[in-house]
Amino acid sequence: MIDATPTKVLLDVLGGYLTPPAICRPLGRIAWTDTIGLFPALRNLKTLNNENGLTLRASDDAYANACRYLEAAGEQFRLPMPEFTPDGEGGIDIEWESQGRHLAINFSAEGNGDFVSWREPGGRYEGEPATEGLFIEKLDWLLS
Amino acid sequence: MNGNPHADLPYSCNTILFRAITSKYWIIEGEHKPKIFFRRENSDPHGVSLFDSIEACKTSMPSGVIYGVRSVHAGRLYDLPSGLWLFPDENDPSHANIRLRNGDVTPRLVDDPICRNIGSDLMSASRPVEYWNEPNADARFEQELEAKREARRAAGQ
């Protein structure tokens, strides 16, 4: 609730820009990291039309989990723009490439098949079930 | 390995099959992505689907809409490190499935992240067919393929 005095209104407005609330929360305030640029592309995956037997539209679970992971990442890193693609089964796939290194995280439609995958330049992918800690660790590797 | 290593091949090594690209989201800035070859339960229940012609790819979807085609070289597929094989469809001679050599279907992305290696491997064994949407694309493909093979034969003489 906004106090009507001018000073407090100004502080409230500035507070919306100086604190890092997550963009995924319904209040709609801007996240104070470069991840702000990621969320429109992520939200777009919830609007896709399904076709050819593929579930292209992201499920609520996949979207919520992706938000949560990106929000956690945004508190520690300035992330380059990844590729957001539907997995064709209601899930979300997010991929980064930096200096030949590849990092991917996929969020399954039902939230039970999420993996972090990575590969060195010229190498083959390795992967493990996704945890926020693993994701942060691999982002650090990607961006180092 | 028996005396004739080619005896058990479902398709000869110089066979070309085709993969239909069924979503525009797996082509980014004109570039095909390995996701084209990820298996999905609804669309590839028995394996990663391939067809024996570009035309069969174009008519494979009830919607009539696909977004591209890749040609897959059988011989290169057999040699991939992912250990893949081709299984003809008993009910449709124009169709085949890519599976693991033991007959198991390849994992989906949500099953196992090695799905990404399978996708990358299949990209290396395939090429985009840039003119897939033209009429008579199959005839053009055959002509160009024969011309390349003739050139290789000539160079080898």
mmCIF file with all atom_site columns, N, CA, C and O in Angstrom, chain A residues 112-142:
data_model
loop_
_atom_site.group_PDB
_atom_site.id
_atom_site.type_symbol
_atom_site.label_atom_id
_atom_site.label_alt_id
_atom_site.label_comp_id
_atom_site.label_asym_id
_atom_site.label_entity_id
_atom_site.label_seq_id
_atom_site.pdbx_PDB_ins_code
_atom_site.Cartn_x
_atom_site.Cartn_y
_atom_site.Cartn_z
_atom_site.occupancy
_atom_site.B_iso_or_equiv
_atom_site.pdbx_formal_charge
_atom_site.auth_seq_id
_atom_site.auth_comp_id
_atom_site.auth_asym_id
_atom_site.auth_atom_id
_atom_site.pdbx_PDB_model_num
ATOM 1   N N  . ASN A 1 112 ? 9.387  -33.688 -13.401 1.00 0.00 ? 112 ASN A N  1
ATOM 2   C CA . ASN A 1 112 ? 10.104 -34.846 -12.879 1.00 0.00 ? 112 ASN A CA 1
ATOM 3   C C  . ASN A 1 112 ? 11.191 -35.355 -13.821 1.00 0.00 ? 112 ASN A C  1
ATOM 4   O O  . ASN A 1 112 ? 11.685 -36.470 -13.648 1.00 0.00 ? 112 ASN A O  1
ATOM 5   N N  . GLY A 1 113 ? 11.543 -34.548 -14.804 1.00 0.00 ? 113 GLY A N  1
ATOM 6   C CA . GLY A 1 113 ? 12.583 -34.978 -15.742 1.00 0.00 ? 113 GLY A CA 1
ATOM 7   C C  . GLY A 1 113 ? 13.460 -33.806 -16.130 1.00 0.00 ? 113 GLY A C  1
ATOM 8   O O  . GLY A 1 113 ? 13.680 -33.546 -17.307 1.00 0.00 ? 113 GLY A O  1
ATOM 9   N N  . ASP A 1 114 ? 13.920 -33.060 -15.099 1.00 0.00 ? 114 ASP A N  1
ATOM 10  C CA . ASP A 1 114 ? 14.733 -31.870 -15.339 1.00 0.00 ? 114 ASP A CA 1
ATOM 11  C C  . ASP A 1 114 ? 16.207 -32.233 -15.229 1.00 0.00 ? 114 ASP A C  1
ATOM 12  O O  . ASP A 1 114 ? 16.614 -32.895 -14.262 1.00 0.00 ? 114 ASP A O  1
ATOM 13  N N  . PHE A 1 115 ? 16.990 -31.787 -16.204 1.00 0.00 ? 115 PHE A N  1
ATOM 14  C CA . PHE A 1 115 ? 18.412 -32.096 -16.217 1.00 0.00 ? 115 PHE A CA 1
ATOM 15  C C  . PHE A 1 115 ? 19.231 -30.860 -16.526 1.00 0.00 ? 115 PHE A C  1
ATOM 16  O O  . PHE A 1 115 ? 18.806 -30.008 -17.301 1.00 0.00 ? 115 PHE A O  1
ATOM 17  N N  . VAL A 1 116 ? 20.413 -30.800 -15.930 1.00 0.00 ? 116 VAL A N  1
ATOM 18  C CA . VAL A 1 116 ? 21.445 -29.855 -16.339 1.00 0.00 ? 116 VAL A CA 1
ATOM 19  C C  . VAL A 1 116 ? 22.437 -30.640 -17.190 1.00 0.00 ? 116 VAL A C  1
ATOM 20  O O  . VAL A 1 116 ? 22.877 -31.720 -16.786 1.00 0.00 ? 116 VAL A O  1
ATOM 21  N N  . SER A 1 117 ? 22.751 -30.118 -18.375 1.00 0.00 ? 117 SER A N  1
ATOM 22  C CA . SER A 1 117 ? 23.667 -30.795 -19.290 1.00 0.00 ? 117 SER A CA 1
ATOM 23  C C  . SER A 1 117 ? 24.749 -29.820 -19.715 1.00 0.00 ? 117 SER A C  1
ATOM 24  O O  . SER A 1 117 ? 24.479 -28.634 -19.878 1.00 0.00 ? 117 SER A O  1
ATOM 25  N N  . TRP A 1 118 ? 25.959 -30.313 -19.925 1.00 0.00 ? 118 TRP A N  1
ATOM 26  C CA . TRP A 1 118 ? 27.053 -29.440 -20.299 1.00 0.00 ? 118 TRP A CA 1
ATOM 27  C C  . TRP A 1 118 ? 28.053 -30.200 -21.147 1.00 0.00 ? 118 TRP A C  1
ATOM 28  O O  . TRP A 1 118 ? 28.138 -31.436 -21.073 1.00 0.00 ? 118 TRP A O  1
ATOM 29  N N  . ARG A 1 119 ? 28.769 -29.430 -21.971 1.00 0.00 ? 119 ARG A N  1
ATOM 30  C CA . ARG A 1 119 ? 29.869 -30.054 -22.701 1.00 0.00 ? 119 ARG A CA 1
ATOM 31  C C  . ARG A 1 119 ? 30.968 -29.043 -22.968 1.00 0.00 ? 119 ARG A C  1
ATOM 32  O O  . ARG A 1 119 ? 30.721 -27.863 -23.190 1.00 0.00 ? 119 ARG A O  1
ATOM 33  N N  . GLU A 1 120 ? 32.185 -29.553 -22.934 1.00 0.00 ? 120 GLU A N  1
ATOM 34  C CA . GLU A 1 120 ? 33.368 -28.773 -23.266 1.00 0.00 ? 120 GLU A CA 1
ATOM 35  C C  . GLU A 1 120 ? 33.436 -28.619 -24.783 1.00 0.00 ? 120 GLU A C  1
ATOM 36  O O  . GLU A 1 120 ? 32.797 -29.386 -25.517 1.00 0.00 ? 120 GLU A O  1
ATOM 37  N N  . PRO A 1 121 ? 34.205 -27.664 -25.295 1.00 0.00 ? 121 PRO A N  1
ATOM 38  C CA . PRO A 1 121 ? 34.352 -27.523 -26.744 1.00 0.00 ? 121 PRO A CA 1
ATOM 39  C C  . PRO A 1 121 ? 34.798 -28.832 -27.377 1.00 0.00 ? 121 PRO A C  1
ATOM 40  O O  . PRO A 1 121 ? 35.768 -29.440 -26.943 1.00 0.00 ? 121 PRO A O  1
ATOM 41  N N  . GLY A 1 122 ? 34.064 -29.271 -28.383 1.00 0.00 ? 122 GLY A N  1
ATOM 42  C CA . GLY A 1 122 ? 34.413 -30.510 -29.071 1.00 0.00 ? 122 GLY A CA 1
ATOM 43  C C  . GLY A 1 122 ? 34.105 -31.775 -28.308 1.00 0.00 ? 122 GLY A C  1
ATOM 44  O O  . GLY A 1 122 ? 34.390 -32.872 -28.779 1.00 0.00 ? 122 GLY A O  1
ATOM 45  N N  . GLY A 1 123 ? 33.542 -31.641 -27.131 1.00 0.00 ? 123 GLY A N  1
ATOM 46  C CA . GLY A 1 123 ? 33.275 -32.814 -26.296 1.00 0.00 ? 123 GLY A CA 1
ATOM 47  C C  . GLY A 1 123 ? 31.853 -33.319 -26.442 1.00 0.00 ? 123 GLY A C  1
ATOM 48  O O  . GLY A 1 123 ? 31.112 -32.891 -27.328 1.00 0.00 ? 123 GLY A O  1
ATOM 49  N N  . ARG A 1 124 ? 31.497 -34.226 -25.575 1.00 0.00 ? 124 ARG A N  1
ATOM 50  C CA . ARG A 1 124 ? 30.152 -34.773 -25.570 1.00 0.00 ? 124 ARG A CA 1
ATOM 51  C C  . ARG A 1 124 ? 29.447 -34.335 -24.293 1.00 0.00 ? 124 ARG A C  1
ATOM 52  O O  . ARG A 1 124 ? 30.063 -34.050 -23.267 1.00 0.00 ? 124 ARG A O  1
ATOM 53  N N  . TYR A 1 125 ? 28.149 -34.281 -24.389 1.00 0.00 ? 125 TYR A N  1
ATOM 54  C CA . TYR A 1 125 ? 27.366 -33.816 -23.251 1.00 0.00 ? 125 TYR A CA 1
ATOM 55  C C  . TYR A 1 125 ? 27.438 -34.801 -22.092 1.00 0.00 ? 125 TYR A C  1
ATOM 56  O O  . TYR A 1 125 ? 27.402 -36.014 -22.265 1.00 0.00 ? 125 TYR A O  1
ATOM 57  N N  . GLU A 1 126 ? 27.539 -34.193 -20.917 1.00 0.00 ? 126 GLU A N  1
ATOM 58  C CA . GLU A 1 126 ? 27.286 -34.917 -19.677 1.00 0.00 ? 126 GLU A CA 1
ATOM 59  C C  . GLU A 1 126 ? 26.067 -34.267 -19.045 1.00 0.00 ? 126 GLU A C  1
ATOM 60  O O  . GLU A 1 126 ? 25.715 -33.130 -19.386 1.00 0.00 ? 126 GLU A O  1
ATOM 61  N N  . GLY A 1 127 ? 25.457 -34.971 -18.117 1.00 0.00 ? 127 GLY A N  1
ATOM 62  C CA . GLY A 1 127 ? 24.295 -34.378 -17.488 1.00 0.00 ? 127 GLY A CA 1
ATOM 63  C C  . GLY A 1 127 ? 23.939 -35.053 -16.193 1.00 0.00 ? 127 GLY A C  1
ATOM 64  O O  . GLY A 1 127 ? 24.333 -36.197 -15.940 1.00 0.00 ? 127 GLY A O  1
ATOM 65  N N  . GLU A 1 128 ? 23.228 -34.299 -15.375 1.00 0.00 ? 128 GLU A N  1
ATOM 66  C CA . GLU A 1 128 ? 22.750 -34.830 -14.100 1.00 0.00 ? 128 GLU A CA 1
ATOM 67  C C  . GLU A 1 128 ? 21.383 -34.223 -13.812 1.00 0.00 ? 128 GLU A C  1
ATOM 68  O O  . GLU A 1 128 ? 21.052 -33.149 -14.337 1.00 0.00 ? 128 GLU A O  1
ATOM 69  N N  . PRO A 1 129 ? 20.627 -34.875 -12.958 1.00 0.00 ? 129 PRO A N  1
ATOM 70  C CA . PRO A 1 129 ? 19.330 -34.273 -12.577 1.00 0.00 ? 129 PRO A CA 1
ATOM 71  C C  . PRO A 1 129 ? 19.545 -32.865 -12.033 1.00 0.00 ? 129 PRO A C  1
ATOM 72  O O  . PRO A 1 129 ? 20.514 -32.590 -11.315 1.00 0.00 ? 129 PRO A O  1
ATOM 73  N N  . ALA A 1 130 ? 18.646 -31.982 -12.392 1.00 0.00 ? 130 ALA A N  1
ATOM 74  C CA . ALA A 1 130 ? 18.824 -30.570 -12.073 1.00 0.00 ? 130 ALA A CA 1
ATOM 75  C C  . ALA A 1 130 ? 18.620 -30.289 -10.589 1.00 0.00 ? 130 ALA A C  1
ATOM 76  O O  . ALA A 1 130 ? 17.663 -30.767 -9.973  1.00 0.00 ? 130 ALA A O  1
ATOM 77  N N  . THR A 1 131 ? 19.538 -29.511 -10.061 1.00 0.00 ? 131 THR A N  1
ATOM 78  C CA . THR A 1 131 ? 19.368 -28.864 -8.760  1.00 0.00 ? 131 THR A CA 1
ATOM 79  C C  . THR A 1 131 ? 19.841 -27.427 -8.942  1.00 0.00 ? 131 THR A C  1
ATOM 80  O O  . THR A 1 131 ? 20.640 -27.130 -9.847  1.00 0.00 ? 131 THR A O  1
ATOM 81  N N  . GLU A 1 132 ? 19.376 -26.534 -8.094  1.00 0.00 ? 132 GLU A N  1
ATOM 82  C CA . GLU A 1 132 ? 19.820 -25.153 -8.225  1.00 0.00 ? 132 GLU A CA 1
ATOM 83  C C  . GLU A 1 132 ? 21.326 -25.045 -8.012  1.00 0.00 ? 132 GLU A C  1
ATOM 84  O O  . GLU A 1 132 ? 21.992 -24.273 -8.695  1.00 0.00 ? 132 GLU A O  1
ATOM 85  N N  . GLY A 1 133 ? 21.834 -25.811 -7.075  1.00 0.00 ? 133 GLY A N  1
ATOM 86  C CA . GLY A 1 133 ? 23.265 -25.772 -6.812  1.00 0.00 ? 133 GLY A CA 1
ATOM 87  C C  . GLY A 1 133 ? 24.081 -26.200 -8.012  1.00 0.00 ? 133 GLY A C  1
ATOM 88  O O  . GLY A 1 133 ? 25.085 -25.580 -8.367  1.00 0.00 ? 133 GLY A O  1
ATOM 89  N N  . LEU A 1 134 ? 23.662 -27.263 -8.676  1.00 0.00 ? 134 LEU A N  1
ATOM 90  C CA . LEU A 1 134 ? 24.369 -27.738 -9.861  1.00 0.00 ? 134 LEU A CA 1
ATOM 91  C C  . LEU A 1 134 ? 24.277 -26.705 -10.973 1.00 0.00 ? 134 LEU A C  1
ATOM 92  O O  . LEU A 1 134 ? 25.260 -26.430 -11.669 1.00 0.00 ? 134 LEU A O  1
ATOM 93  N N  . PHE A 1 135 ? 23.119 -26.126 -11.137 1.00 0.00 ? 135 PHE A N  1
ATOM 94  C CA . PHE A 1 135 ? 22.930 -25.123 -12.184 1.00 0.00 ? 135 PHE A CA 1
ATOM 95  C C  . PHE A 1 135 ? 23.848 -23.930 -11.949 1.00 0.00 ? 135 PHE A C  1
ATOM 96  O O  . PHE A 1 135 ? 24.522 -23.450 -12.868 1.00 0.00 ? 135 PHE A O  1
ATOM 97  N N  . ILE A 1 136 ? 23.906 -23.444 -10.739 1.00 0.00 ? 136 ILE A N  1
ATOM 98  C CA . ILE A 1 136 ? 24.772 -22.314 -10.418 1.00 0.00 ? 136 ILE A CA 1
ATOM 99  C C  . ILE A 1 136 ? 26.240 -22.687 -10.654 1.00 0.00 ? 136 ILE A C  1
ATOM 100 O O  . ILE A 1 136 ? 27.025 -21.897 -11.198 1.00 0.00 ? 136 ILE A O  1
ATOM 101 N N  . GLU A 1 137 ? 26.599 -23.893 -10.256 1.00 0.00 ? 137 GLU A N  1
ATOM 102 C CA . GLU A 1 137 ? 27.982 -24.355 -10.450 1.00 0.00 ? 137 GLU A CA 1
ATOM 103 C C  . GLU A 1 137 ? 28.343 -24.373 -11.925 1.00 0.00 ? 137 GLU A C  1
ATOM 104 O O  . GLU A 1 137 ? 29.432 -23.923 -12.331 1.00 0.00 ? 137 GLU A O  1
ATOM 105 N N  . LYS A 1 138 ? 27.424 -24.848 -12.746 1.00 0.00 ? 138 LYS A N  1
ATOM 106 C CA . LYS A 1 138 ? 27.729 -24.948 -14.171 1.00 0.00 ? 138 LYS A CA 1
ATOM 107 C C  . LYS A 1 138 ? 27.666 -23.585 -14.870 1.00 0.00 ? 138 LYS A C  1
ATOM 108 O O  . LYS A 1 138 ? 28.379 -23.349 -15.839 1.00 0.00 ? 138 LYS A O  1
ATOM 109 N N  . LEU A 1 139 ? 26.828 -22.682 -14.362 1.00 0.00 ? 139 LEU A N  1
ATOM 110 C CA . LEU A 1 139 ? 26.848 -21.335 -14.898 1.00 0.00 ? 139 LEU A CA 1
ATOM 111 C C  . LEU A 1 139 ? 28.186 -20.674 -14.609 1.00 0.00 ? 139 LEU A C  1
ATOM 112 O O  . LEU A 1 139 ? 28.735 -19.979 -15.472 1.00 0.00 ? 139 LEU A O  1
ATOM 113 N N  . ASP A 1 140 ? 28.686 -20.892 -13.418 1.00 0.00 ? 140 ASP A N  1
ATOM 114 C CA . ASP A 1 140 ? 29.996 -20.347 -13.071 1.00 0.00 ? 140 ASP A CA 1
ATOM 115 C C  . ASP A 1 140 ? 31.071 -20.878 -14.013 1.00 0.00 ? 140 ASP A C  1
ATOM 116 O O  . ASP A 1 140 ? 31.950 -20.148 -14.472 1.00 0.00 ? 140 ASP A O  1
ATOM 117 N N  . TRP A 1 141 ? 30.991 -22.161 -14.319 1.00 0.00 ? 141 TRP A N  1
ATOM 118 C CA . TRP A 1 141 ? 31.929 -22.795 -15.273 1.00 0.00 ? 141 TRP A CA 1
ATOM 119 C C  . TRP A 1 141 ? 31.770 -22.176 -16.661 1.00 0.00 ? 141 TRP A C  1
ATOM 120 O O  . TRP A 1 141 ? 32.754 -21.838 -17.329 1.00 0.00 ? 141 TRP A O  1
ATOM 121 N N  . LEU A 1 142 ? 30.540 -21.993 -17.068 1.00 0.00 ? 142 LEU A N  1
ATOM 122 C CA . LEU A 1 142 ? 30.273 -21.466 -18.417 1.00 0.00 ? 142 LEU A CA 1
ATOM 123 C C  . LEU A 1 142 ? 30.845 -20.060 -18.573 1.00 0.00 ? 142 LEU A C  1
ATOM 124 O O  . LEU A 1 142 ? 31.403 -19.715 -19.605 1.00 0.00 ? 142 LEU A O  1
#
